[in-house]
């Protein structure tokens, strides 16, 4: 049982791996469709267990790659798949788990391949997601507090209300007694230094200086009260008493120094020297005291010297060595280089011309160019005009309109000018199309003065295609559905005049243009279209169209197979006889002739299987042309596949009559017109150029499976012999 679960796990993993490769476009869609068809295929003598495994794999691959395969081109196939899945889901013999998995896939497609929300909101969450959810639930952002005083740093944080308000408080709380200005150290060995300022945590300032005239921690004013301006006025009035107070203070400090140990007395003396010459009570010094050790690295003093941090930085340097540098220095002089007047003129952006100014430049430039013929000067003048992009289509339109009624030489010069501007990136393909369309809109008015306006305009269009300004497909877009007819045919005639036939046929084939869409609705039949092309000497562009028209005429006359073969050899180019297009024309013509007299005759219901008499007659008529089909398809596997596609498209265009394609494939196999290899190749190929493949496969899939198995059995027999 454990081995079974391991094998099943690997099987589902492989299926998902195939789907992921398909999502990355590393597998062709045909392979994915083949996998799905194989999993959906009805097999004989299959147990429920094996069928359940196939359906589980099917659900897995559909969940992985179903969204990519469900396109407009493959919609017919996908509808067939899900129709089969819907029928299979109703099988009561299947386990409930498999039936619910099929239901989930059906619901997934019905929801436009969007999984249910409950299936996506699962799995572990990151710390950030948890904090965001908690913030949404409590209304507080991460790191916030509900302190009513609005202290963003918490009760004991870095806020200004944590301790006394001195600079030392910014870096955290200091134990009482260490640097409070009244004692040094903690514990039983504390040394009291009342009145000494050297060890104050206020960096050399007395408490009176810190609170005098300023709000205290609790919002009260200093002892003397008043604002800084009032204190300033009081100090001016008490200047006479300052020397006497200073002398008394110095005497008191001297007495205190005599009671201190030598080490502390030396440090206190250094502090007095630093403050010497200034009134410590009045001056507020924002610089930390020289013996303020908060910024210095701290290491235990009882460790060996090798483990202590060396005190070699700038903090160890004595501030009394040499003369301190002044805080305010004269900034270095910055030299500003003046831009010369000539460079300023170059940097200045040239102003854009207005529409009227540009019109004047275009008229002057074009007139001078047509008279002198110097292309370079005209291109330079237009580039220097610096025309706005929105005016470029009008400029192109003007160049063509101005020369419509002039000589062929002037029209050729105008075309060369537009091509040169395109080379210089002054004119884009889109701007040319816009200018060309503006002329088309005014063409009826221009035709009053210039009757041959369409012929002249076709010259500009043909030259633009040859010079690479626009593609033939872009040029044909405004002339779709027969608009401005016959301008597009005139363009083709001009291209034929300027280039050879092979070039025109190749360019037209690359453009993927449907010539029928370029004609009026009344002329879109193949007979009328062929007549129009012949009248304009363009029949060489569609040789198969002429062959199809003439071939159909021969078949309708009731010509025999031998005479039809002779006519093809005499009237169809040898190169065309080996092309897939010719096989398509031949098969379509013969099928149209055979079915019009049998299974697709007037009054026959396509939704039901025809009577046996009609089927026999259908086979008899097709067998009449057996020799012709064998002649052109024998030993040509590619042409045989093309013939099968012709049968597929013919059935699709006639509404996929019930059983028709299966009958036709059986006829082709029994009459030995198409070989087994071609049938199997047609089954495996995915070709979007031929519609109806999905419906065709479901009609003939069972027969093709039988054919494949029969071929395998014959190969085994040959090996045994």
XYZ file of C-alpha atoms in Angstrom:
721
model
C 0.000 0.000 0.000
C 2.865 2.368 0.761
C 4.358 1.731 -2.669
C 0.996 2.467 -4.242
C 0.762 5.851 -2.497
C 4.335 6.707 -3.510
C 3.625 5.833 -7.137
C 0.391 7.828 -7.071
C 2.188 10.824 -5.574
C 4.821 10.666 -8.327
C 2.130 10.322 -10.994
C 0.278 13.445 -9.834
C 3.591 15.268 -9.541
C 4.466 14.413 -13.122
C 1.071 15.618 -14.310
C 1.499 18.900 -12.480
C 5.045 19.211 -13.829
C 3.694 18.828 -17.386
C 1.132 21.538 -16.669
C 3.759 23.916 -15.286
C 5.906 23.380 -18.393
C 2.871 24.277 -20.477
C 2.329 27.457 -18.472
C 5.906 28.490 -19.307
C 5.342 27.795 -23.041
C 7.921 25.014 -22.895
C 5.414 22.471 -24.204
C 3.306 22.831 -27.300
C -0.439 23.074 -26.788
C -0.896 20.011 -28.980
C 0.929 17.844 -26.430
C -1.258 19.169 -23.617
C -4.407 18.496 -25.607
C -3.132 15.004 -26.345
C -2.666 14.337 -22.627
C -6.186 15.522 -21.867
C -7.690 13.443 -24.670
C -5.839 10.365 -23.499
C -7.141 10.829 -19.953
C -10.706 11.381 -21.213
C -10.631 8.614 -23.759
C -13.130 5.816 -23.278
C -11.236 2.586 -22.721
C -12.568 -0.925 -22.767
C -12.345 -3.226 -19.726
C -11.087 -0.444 -17.473
C -11.630 -0.839 -13.739
C -13.137 1.903 -11.622
C -9.813 2.246 -9.806
C -7.867 2.948 -13.013
C -10.579 5.283 -14.266
C -10.456 7.191 -10.970
C -6.700 7.639 -11.305
C -7.086 8.975 -14.845
C -9.792 11.406 -13.744
C -7.702 12.583 -10.790
C -4.807 13.281 -13.171
C -7.235 15.056 -15.480
C -8.421 17.320 -12.649
C -4.813 18.052 -11.703
C -3.752 19.062 -15.223
C -6.931 21.113 -15.733
C -6.301 23.069 -12.524
C -2.720 23.714 -13.590
C -3.026 24.577 -17.282
C -6.769 24.922 -17.932
C -6.708 28.729 -17.921
C -4.045 28.841 -20.664
C -5.754 26.289 -22.878
C -9.203 27.857 -22.606
C -8.814 30.313 -25.500
C -11.085 31.265 -28.350
C -9.182 29.048 -30.772
C -9.481 25.966 -28.559
C -12.959 26.747 -27.217
C -14.572 23.935 -29.222
C -12.160 21.381 -27.767
C -12.520 22.681 -24.221
C -16.311 22.560 -24.498
C -16.059 18.940 -25.577
C -13.712 18.112 -22.694
C -15.974 19.612 -20.076
C -19.047 18.067 -21.652
C -17.423 14.654 -21.278
C -16.375 15.499 -17.693
C -19.930 16.540 -16.852
C -21.252 13.203 -18.110
C -18.548 11.254 -16.269
C -19.305 13.085 -13.026
C -22.809 11.589 -12.990
C -21.390 8.054 -12.883
C -22.547 6.711 -9.518
C -19.837 4.020 -9.506
C -17.084 6.586 -9.149
C -15.847 7.432 -5.638
C -17.351 10.580 -4.144
C -13.905 12.167 -3.921
C -13.369 11.920 -7.671
C -16.864 13.212 -8.435
C -16.327 16.220 -6.186
C -12.939 16.866 -7.820
C -14.654 16.946 -11.209
C -17.261 19.311 -9.782
C -14.507 21.618 -8.504
C -12.907 21.788 -11.955
C -16.280 22.536 -13.582
C -16.925 25.289 -11.046
C -13.415 26.631 -11.588
C -14.041 27.113 -15.311
C -17.486 28.583 -14.649
C -15.792 31.168 -12.383
C -13.424 32.159 -15.228
C -10.623 30.094 -13.652
C -10.631 32.178 -10.478
C -10.270 29.952 -7.385
C -12.564 30.428 -4.451
C -11.302 32.810 -1.812
C -11.338 30.133 0.842
C -8.750 28.181 -1.144
C -6.306 31.055 -1.361
C -6.418 32.534 2.179
C -4.519 29.783 3.970
C -0.999 28.947 5.013
C 1.377 30.464 7.587
C 1.540 34.200 8.089
C 4.588 36.371 8.487
C 5.245 38.539 11.551
C 4.452 41.629 9.476
C 1.043 40.245 8.477
C 0.236 39.365 12.100
C 1.194 42.856 13.262
C -0.898 44.453 10.522
C -3.928 42.377 11.540
C -3.391 43.316 15.198
C -3.105 46.988 14.225
C -6.386 46.780 12.317
C -8.089 45.080 15.288
C -6.849 47.527 17.990
C -6.715 50.684 15.896
C -3.041 51.250 16.808
C -0.048 51.022 14.512
C 2.925 48.835 15.500
C 5.105 50.692 18.039
C 2.334 53.030 19.185
C 1.152 53.367 22.817
C -2.043 54.326 24.524
C -0.336 56.754 26.910
C -2.861 59.623 27.393
C -0.013 62.143 27.569
C 1.010 61.254 23.999
C 4.566 60.220 24.951
C 5.665 58.271 21.871
C 8.705 56.819 23.663
C 6.911 55.276 26.626
C 7.188 56.074 30.341
C 10.920 55.503 30.692
C 11.871 56.297 27.073
C 13.893 59.124 25.614
C 11.220 61.763 26.007
C 11.919 65.116 27.616
C 9.841 64.246 30.725
C 11.841 61.174 31.788
C 14.298 63.018 34.065
C 15.124 66.600 34.944
C 15.482 67.880 31.361
C 19.277 67.990 31.116
C 21.378 66.830 28.189
C 22.372 63.715 30.088
C 18.745 62.566 30.121
C 18.753 62.158 26.365
C 20.960 59.100 26.706
C 19.090 57.345 29.477
C 18.532 57.472 33.216
C 21.553 57.935 35.542
C 21.550 56.420 39.055
C 21.068 58.877 41.883
C 24.270 59.947 43.434
C 26.582 59.156 40.530
C 26.466 62.504 38.726
C 23.865 64.593 40.557
C 26.145 67.483 41.447
C 26.209 66.803 45.250
C 28.240 63.579 45.535
C 30.553 61.287 43.617
C 29.996 57.532 43.562
C 27.438 55.355 45.315
C 27.254 53.242 48.424
C 28.937 53.781 51.778
C 32.020 55.381 50.200
C 30.183 58.319 48.597
C 32.086 61.611 48.540
C 30.026 64.784 49.034
C 31.088 67.771 46.959
C 28.416 70.354 47.726
C 28.896 73.509 45.719
C 31.398 71.963 43.317
C 30.392 72.122 39.626
C 32.914 69.724 38.099
C 30.843 66.568 38.411
C 27.451 67.951 37.554
C 25.367 65.943 35.125
C 24.379 69.319 33.704
C 27.777 69.505 31.937
C 29.257 72.305 33.963
C 26.084 74.271 34.667
C 24.474 74.785 38.038
C 20.881 73.844 38.772
C 20.140 77.510 39.195
C 21.338 78.126 35.626
C 19.206 75.291 34.307
C 15.982 76.502 35.948
C 16.426 80.253 36.205
C 13.806 82.014 34.081
C 12.687 78.864 32.250
C 9.776 76.498 32.793
C 10.682 73.553 35.027
C 9.663 69.942 34.599
C 6.208 70.546 35.992
C 5.479 73.703 34.108
C 6.552 76.186 36.899
C 8.995 79.056 36.362
C 12.366 79.443 37.970
C 13.064 80.832 41.380
C 13.370 84.402 40.190
C 10.482 83.994 37.734
C 10.065 85.935 34.532
C 10.926 85.308 30.966
C 14.425 85.345 29.464
C 13.946 88.973 28.421
C 13.040 89.977 32.020
C 16.098 88.118 33.378
C 18.249 89.964 30.859
C 17.018 93.317 32.163
C 17.649 92.230 35.777
C 21.184 91.119 34.951
C 21.927 94.533 33.442
C 20.829 96.158 36.695
C 22.915 93.869 38.882
C 26.184 94.110 37.013
C 27.771 96.003 39.906
C 27.222 93.125 42.309
C 28.692 90.471 39.977
C 32.416 90.857 40.950
C 31.695 90.550 44.666
C 29.566 87.420 44.215
C 32.191 85.867 41.977
C 34.943 86.462 44.560
C 32.864 84.835 47.319
C 32.170 81.841 45.112
C 35.879 81.358 44.332
C 36.803 81.472 47.991
C 34.187 78.828 48.785
C 35.483 76.585 45.997
C 39.053 76.889 47.294
C 37.929 75.703 50.723
C 36.102 72.786 49.198
C 39.142 71.798 47.143
C 41.325 71.589 50.218
C 39.000 68.924 51.672
C 39.109 66.707 48.541
C 41.602 63.915 47.802
C 44.457 64.966 45.504
C 43.087 63.043 42.492
C 39.657 64.690 42.686
C 41.109 68.061 43.523
C 43.238 67.972 40.352
C 40.226 67.207 38.206
C 38.206 69.938 39.861
C 41.015 72.403 39.222
C 41.068 71.423 35.528
C 37.339 72.087 35.346
C 37.836 75.528 36.885
C 40.590 76.315 34.332
C 38.219 75.339 31.507
C 35.629 77.738 32.897
C 38.188 80.381 33.769
C 37.574 83.945 32.688
C 33.806 83.470 32.335
C 30.939 83.760 34.756
C 29.738 80.182 35.309
C 26.521 81.366 36.828
C 25.480 83.521 33.880
C 26.980 81.800 30.817
C 25.202 78.708 29.511
C 27.652 76.359 27.822
C 26.072 73.758 25.562
C 29.377 71.833 25.207
C 29.691 68.788 27.551
C 32.111 68.989 30.409
C 35.649 67.859 29.677
C 35.409 65.025 32.222
C 31.978 63.909 30.962
C 32.578 60.195 30.359
C 29.194 59.175 28.987
C 30.453 59.000 25.403
C 33.625 57.116 26.263
C 33.786 53.321 25.994
C 33.288 51.768 29.387
C 35.084 48.581 30.441
C 35.498 47.093 33.895
C 38.642 48.456 35.542
C 39.482 45.185 37.262
C 40.169 43.416 33.929
C 43.738 43.002 32.625
C 45.027 45.859 30.524
C 45.238 43.600 27.443
C 41.457 43.151 27.534
C 40.546 46.806 28.038
C 39.600 49.092 25.114
C 42.583 51.265 24.154
C 41.862 54.913 24.776
C 43.514 56.372 21.691
C 40.611 58.169 20.060
C 39.939 61.852 19.958
C 37.911 61.591 23.206
C 41.103 60.841 25.176
C 42.986 63.798 23.854
C 43.296 66.550 26.395
C 41.394 69.679 25.464
C 44.073 71.800 27.100
C 46.906 70.925 24.699
C 47.428 73.816 22.395
C 44.968 76.520 21.444
C 41.476 75.270 20.612
C 40.351 75.970 17.097
C 37.607 78.546 16.751
C 34.112 77.157 16.266
C 33.305 79.575 13.515
C 35.717 79.605 10.613
C 35.575 81.505 7.411
C 34.053 79.186 4.800
C 36.189 78.428 1.763
C 35.516 80.565 -1.236
C 33.483 78.815 -3.953
C 34.367 79.727 -7.504
C 31.364 79.893 -9.822
C 32.284 79.376 -13.438
C 30.373 81.601 -15.778
C 28.871 79.981 -18.882
C 29.992 81.772 -22.054
C 27.327 83.521 -24.034
C 27.843 81.182 -26.998
C 27.160 78.119 -24.827
C 24.027 79.750 -23.471
C 22.734 80.151 -26.984
C 23.427 76.481 -27.688
C 21.705 75.369 -24.499
C 18.632 77.434 -25.199
C 15.880 75.314 -26.697
C 14.692 76.384 -30.083
C 11.075 77.508 -29.965
C 8.462 75.491 -31.822
C 6.914 76.959 -34.946
C 3.233 77.702 -35.067
C 0.992 76.062 -37.641
C 1.032 79.152 -39.851
C 4.815 79.521 -39.630
C 5.302 75.842 -40.440
C 2.982 76.163 -43.442
C 5.144 78.986 -44.785
C 8.326 76.934 -44.321
C 6.776 73.909 -46.076
C 5.579 75.922 -49.050
C 8.941 77.655 -49.497
C 11.003 74.502 -49.008
C 8.909 72.340 -51.340
C 8.887 74.977 -54.088
C 12.674 75.398 -53.919
C 13.198 71.610 -53.850
C 11.003 70.965 -56.897
C 12.856 73.628 -58.855
C 16.411 72.800 -57.738
C 16.098 69.080 -57.033
C 18.596 69.242 -54.127
C 17.188 66.735 -51.644
C 19.694 67.347 -48.821
C 18.888 71.058 -48.510
C 15.158 70.361 -48.346
C 15.603 67.728 -45.611
C 17.856 70.058 -43.592
C 15.409 72.949 -43.872
C 12.499 70.808 -42.659
C 14.521 69.372 -39.779
C 15.607 72.865 -38.693
C 11.970 73.934 -38.690
C 11.553 71.657 -35.635
C 7.917 70.926 -36.423
C 5.662 69.675 -33.663
C 4.682 66.018 -33.972
C 1.009 66.841 -34.304
C 1.735 68.872 -37.456
C 3.842 66.193 -39.221
C 0.821 64.353 -40.769
C -0.372 67.659 -42.238
C 3.089 68.221 -43.685
C 3.079 64.763 -45.361
C -0.424 65.381 -46.680
C 0.658 68.736 -48.107
C 3.643 67.228 -49.964
C 1.400 64.668 -51.692
C -1.576 66.972 -52.331
C 0.585 69.751 -53.789
C 2.028 67.415 -56.457
C -1.130 65.429 -57.315
C -1.883 67.441 -60.437
C 1.742 67.998 -61.462
C 4.166 65.935 -63.515
C 5.368 62.436 -62.715
C 8.817 63.886 -61.985
C 7.461 66.180 -59.248
C 5.500 63.308 -57.713
C 8.637 61.186 -57.679
C 10.580 64.001 -55.963
C 7.859 64.363 -53.325
C 8.029 60.611 -52.643
C 11.815 60.791 -52.306
C 11.510 63.698 -49.861
C 9.078 61.767 -47.643
C 11.336 58.696 -47.743
C 14.370 60.810 -46.764
C 12.461 62.312 -43.829
C 11.533 58.797 -42.728
C 15.214 57.827 -42.821
C 16.035 60.852 -40.630
C 13.257 59.824 -38.177
C 11.384 63.022 -38.920
C 8.359 61.070 -40.221
C 7.003 57.835 -38.732
C 4.804 55.167 -40.304
C 1.842 56.242 -38.186
C 2.252 59.881 -39.219
C 2.355 58.877 -42.884
C -0.852 56.831 -42.490
C -2.564 59.771 -40.784
C -1.568 62.101 -43.607
C -2.667 59.529 -46.205
C -6.048 59.106 -44.479
C -6.600 62.859 -44.427
C -6.279 62.869 -48.232
C -8.727 59.949 -48.497
C -11.284 61.945 -46.536
C -10.982 64.856 -48.994
C -10.563 62.713 -52.109
C -14.106 63.343 -53.429
C -13.486 67.107 -53.352
C -10.019 66.765 -54.875
C -11.423 64.596 -57.687
C -13.345 67.639 -58.988
C -10.088 69.349 -59.936
C -7.913 66.216 -60.320
C -10.039 63.391 -61.833
C -7.190 60.856 -61.654
C -6.548 61.471 -57.977
C -6.785 57.742 -57.099
C -4.154 56.804 -59.668
C -1.780 59.524 -58.436
C -2.386 58.615 -54.812
C -1.726 54.942 -55.608
C 1.765 55.946 -56.830
C 2.584 57.577 -53.478
C 1.240 54.538 -51.620
C 3.217 52.065 -53.734
C 6.412 54.083 -53.359
C 5.891 54.237 -49.559
C 5.624 50.435 -49.395
C 8.742 49.939 -51.526
C 10.743 52.499 -49.501
C 9.737 50.791 -46.244
C 7.779 53.729 -44.861
C 4.677 51.589 -44.246
C 3.734 47.948 -44.701
C 1.167 46.749 -47.209
C -1.079 45.573 -44.356
C -1.077 49.034 -42.708
C -1.753 50.672 -46.062
C -4.725 48.370 -46.750
C -6.425 48.966 -43.394
C -8.336 52.161 -44.351
C -9.485 50.467 -47.581
C -11.134 47.421 -45.956
C -14.619 46.311 -47.069
C -14.223 47.923 -50.482
C -13.703 51.474 -49.156
C -12.354 53.858 -51.839
C -12.565 51.019 -54.394
C -10.575 50.407 -56.634
C -7.707 52.282 -54.907
C -6.188 49.136 -53.389
C -6.119 47.349 -56.759
C -4.464 50.440 -58.253
C -1.806 50.228 -55.526
C -1.172 46.585 -56.462
C -0.856 47.564 -60.104
C 1.691 50.276 -59.244
C 3.663 47.791 -57.121
C 3.654 45.363 -60.057
C 4.882 48.165 -62.306
C 7.727 49.131 -59.964
C 8.701 45.586 -58.849
C 8.626 42.100 -60.314
C 5.880 39.499 -59.917
C 7.702 37.328 -57.398
C 8.326 40.294 -55.096
C 4.664 41.327 -55.198
C 3.408 37.778 -54.587
C 5.757 37.379 -51.617
C 4.853 40.751 -50.045
C 1.139 40.139 -50.502
C 1.408 36.661 -48.959
C 3.329 38.036 -45.950
C 0.707 40.738 -45.381
C -2.048 38.125 -44.753
C -4.544 40.374 -46.563
C -7.812 38.824 -47.724
C -8.444 40.152 -51.206
C -12.148 39.388 -50.904
C -12.406 41.856 -47.992
C -10.852 44.558 -50.168
C -13.666 44.290 -52.739
C -17.289 45.435 -52.593
C -19.751 42.791 -51.437
C -21.188 42.388 -54.934
C -17.794 41.384 -56.354
C -16.633 38.983 -53.665
C -17.567 35.773 -55.437
C -14.624 33.828 -56.799
C -15.849 34.160 -60.380
C -16.154 37.962 -60.198
C -12.903 38.315 -58.295
C -11.068 36.306 -60.930
C -12.506 38.466 -63.703
C -11.413 41.656 -61.911
C -7.885 40.370 -61.403
C -7.620 39.293 -65.033
C -8.789 42.717 -66.237
C -6.075 44.432 -64.177
C -3.341 41.925 -65.144
C -3.114 40.671 -61.560
C -4.287 37.108 -62.156
C -0.752 35.816 -61.549
C -1.127 36.713 -57.864
C -3.806 34.048 -57.372
C -3.063 31.235 -59.809
C -4.974 28.695 -57.718
C -8.076 30.857 -57.866
C -8.081 30.607 -61.631
C -7.401 26.856 -61.393
C -10.310 26.401 -58.998
C -12.696 28.287 -61.261
C -11.694 26.368 -64.380
C -11.525 23.022 -62.568
C -15.030 23.410 -61.191
C -16.314 24.072 -64.673
C -14.753 20.802 -65.901
C -16.200 18.758 -63.015
C -19.702 20.172 -63.435
C -19.652 19.141 -67.107
C -19.409 15.503 -65.989
C -15.900 14.928 -67.246
C -14.408 11.488 -66.700
C -11.469 10.842 -64.371
C -9.117 10.246 -67.287
C -10.096 13.457 -69.073
C -9.844 15.417 -65.803
C -6.315 14.163 -65.274
C -5.335 15.182 -68.832
C -6.852 18.640 -68.368
C -4.871 19.179 -65.139
C -1.624 18.152 -66.796
C -2.217 20.526 -69.701
C -3.572 23.592 -67.881
C -2.046 23.586 -64.386
C 1.565 24.563 -63.819
C 3.740 21.638 -62.759
C 4.964 23.531 -59.692
C 1.410 24.063 -58.502
C 0.554 20.363 -58.764
C 2.752 19.544 -55.766
C 1.524 22.388 -53.538
C -0.972 21.899 -50.664
C -3.112 24.675 -52.112
C -3.732 22.739 -55.305
C -4.693 19.594 -53.352
C -7.138 21.676 -51.348
C -8.706 23.035 -54.555
C -8.907 19.543 -56.129
C -10.442 17.840 -53.069
C -12.896 20.659 -52.401
C -14.119 20.660 -56.003
C -14.617 16.880 -56.059
C -16.344 16.846 -52.648
C -18.682 19.635 -53.697
C -19.615 17.675 -56.822
C -20.133 14.331 -55.003
C -22.123 15.578 -51.983
C -24.316 17.983 -53.952
C -25.874 14.943 -55.655
C -26.048 12.681 -52.562
C -25.838 13.458 -48.841
C -25.951 17.281 -49.161
C -28.624 17.462 -51.807
C -31.552 19.794 -51.287
C -33.998 18.514 -48.650
C -31.507 16.241 -46.845
C -31.375 16.690 -43.036
C -27.774 17.217 -41.946
C -28.534 16.393 -38.302
C -29.359 12.759 -39.057
C -27.402 9.945 -40.630
C -28.295 9.648 -44.351
C -29.968 6.563 -45.733
C -27.789 3.676 -46.831
C -28.683 4.203 -50.495
C -27.353 7.778 -50.366
C -24.199 6.588 -48.636
C -23.581 3.969 -51.292
C -24.073 6.491 -54.071
C -21.727 8.897 -52.292
C -19.024 6.227 -52.152
C -19.586 5.283 -55.799
C -19.137 8.859 -57.059
C -16.021 9.393 -54.969
C -14.555 6.118 -56.165
C -14.989 7.387 -59.725
C -12.158 9.903 -59.104
C -10.022 7.458 -57.155
C -7.348 7.281 -59.844
C -6.988 11.079 -60.007
C -6.566 11.433 -56.249
C -4.127 8.523 -56.062
C -2.011 10.033 -58.826
C -1.416 13.309 -57.002
C -1.301 11.904 -53.426
C 0.659 8.676 -53.835
C 3.996 8.697 -51.939
C 3.357 12.268 -50.709
C 2.564 12.070 -46.991
C 2.401 15.860 -46.615
C -0.110 16.192 -49.446
C -2.190 13.396 -47.949
C -2.392 15.316 -44.659
C -3.414 18.417 -46.655
C -6.185 16.368 -48.267
C -7.467 15.344 -44.819
C -7.518 18.984 -43.756
C -9.525 19.771 -46.905
C -12.114 17.154 -45.896
C -12.163 18.626 -42.357
C -12.751 22.206 -43.518
C -15.376 21.143 -46.044
C -17.415 19.403 -43.330
C -16.973 22.349 -40.975
C -18.184 24.859 -43.591
C -21.319 22.748 -44.136
C -22.229 22.558 -40.454
C -20.456 19.280 -39.640
C -23.151 16.897 -40.943
C -23.589 13.875 -38.742
C -21.225 11.046 -39.655
C -19.933 12.668 -42.855
C -16.269 13.010 -41.885
C -16.165 9.469 -40.499
C -17.591 8.132 -43.780
C -15.103 10.137 -45.827
C -12.136 8.932 -43.767
C -13.356 5.354 -44.151
C -13.662 5.800 -47.932
C -10.156 7.233 -48.181
C -8.732 4.348 -46.154
C -10.626 1.581 -47.907
C -9.885 2.970 -51.381
C -6.184 3.247 -50.431
C -6.078 6.949 -51.255
C -4.623 8.003 -47.858
C -2.239 5.854 -45.811
C -2.404 5.092 -42.060
C 0.584 7.327 -41.306
C -1.188 10.400 -42.709
C -4.288 9.746 -40.579
C -2.197 9.501 -37.412
C -0.227 12.635 -38.295
C -3.455 14.544 -38.831
C -4.657 13.394 -35.413
C -1.542 14.620 -33.598
C -1.082 17.966 -35.374
C -2.493 21.230 -34.037
C -3.074 23.639 -36.922
C -5.039 26.827 -36.344
C -5.181 27.588 -40.063
C -7.862 24.944 -40.580
C -11.018 25.380 -38.475
C -13.159 22.567 -37.127
C -10.437 20.261 -35.754
C -12.125 19.810 -32.366
C -15.464 18.608 -33.702
C -13.710 16.514 -36.322
C -11.648 14.673 -33.710
C -14.679 13.710 -31.647
C -16.309 12.301 -34.758
C -13.390 10.131 -35.839
C -11.399 9.639 -32.634
C -12.702 6.136 -31.967
C -12.015 5.058 -35.537
C -8.490 6.513 -35.371
C -7.853 4.627 -32.123
C -8.893 1.416 -33.817
C -6.613 2.244 -36.734
C -3.676 2.861 -34.425
C -4.207 -0.396 -32.544
C -4.583 -2.321 -35.794
C -1.309 -0.920 -37.043
C 0.452 -1.921 -33.817
C -0.899 -5.468 -34.102
C 0.313 -5.767 -37.687
C 3.780 -4.649 -36.647
C 3.845 -7.238 -33.876
C 2.847 -9.968 -36.329
C 5.637 -8.976 -38.678
C 8.168 -9.147 -35.856
C 6.932 -12.638 -34.864
C 7.393 -13.883 -38.408
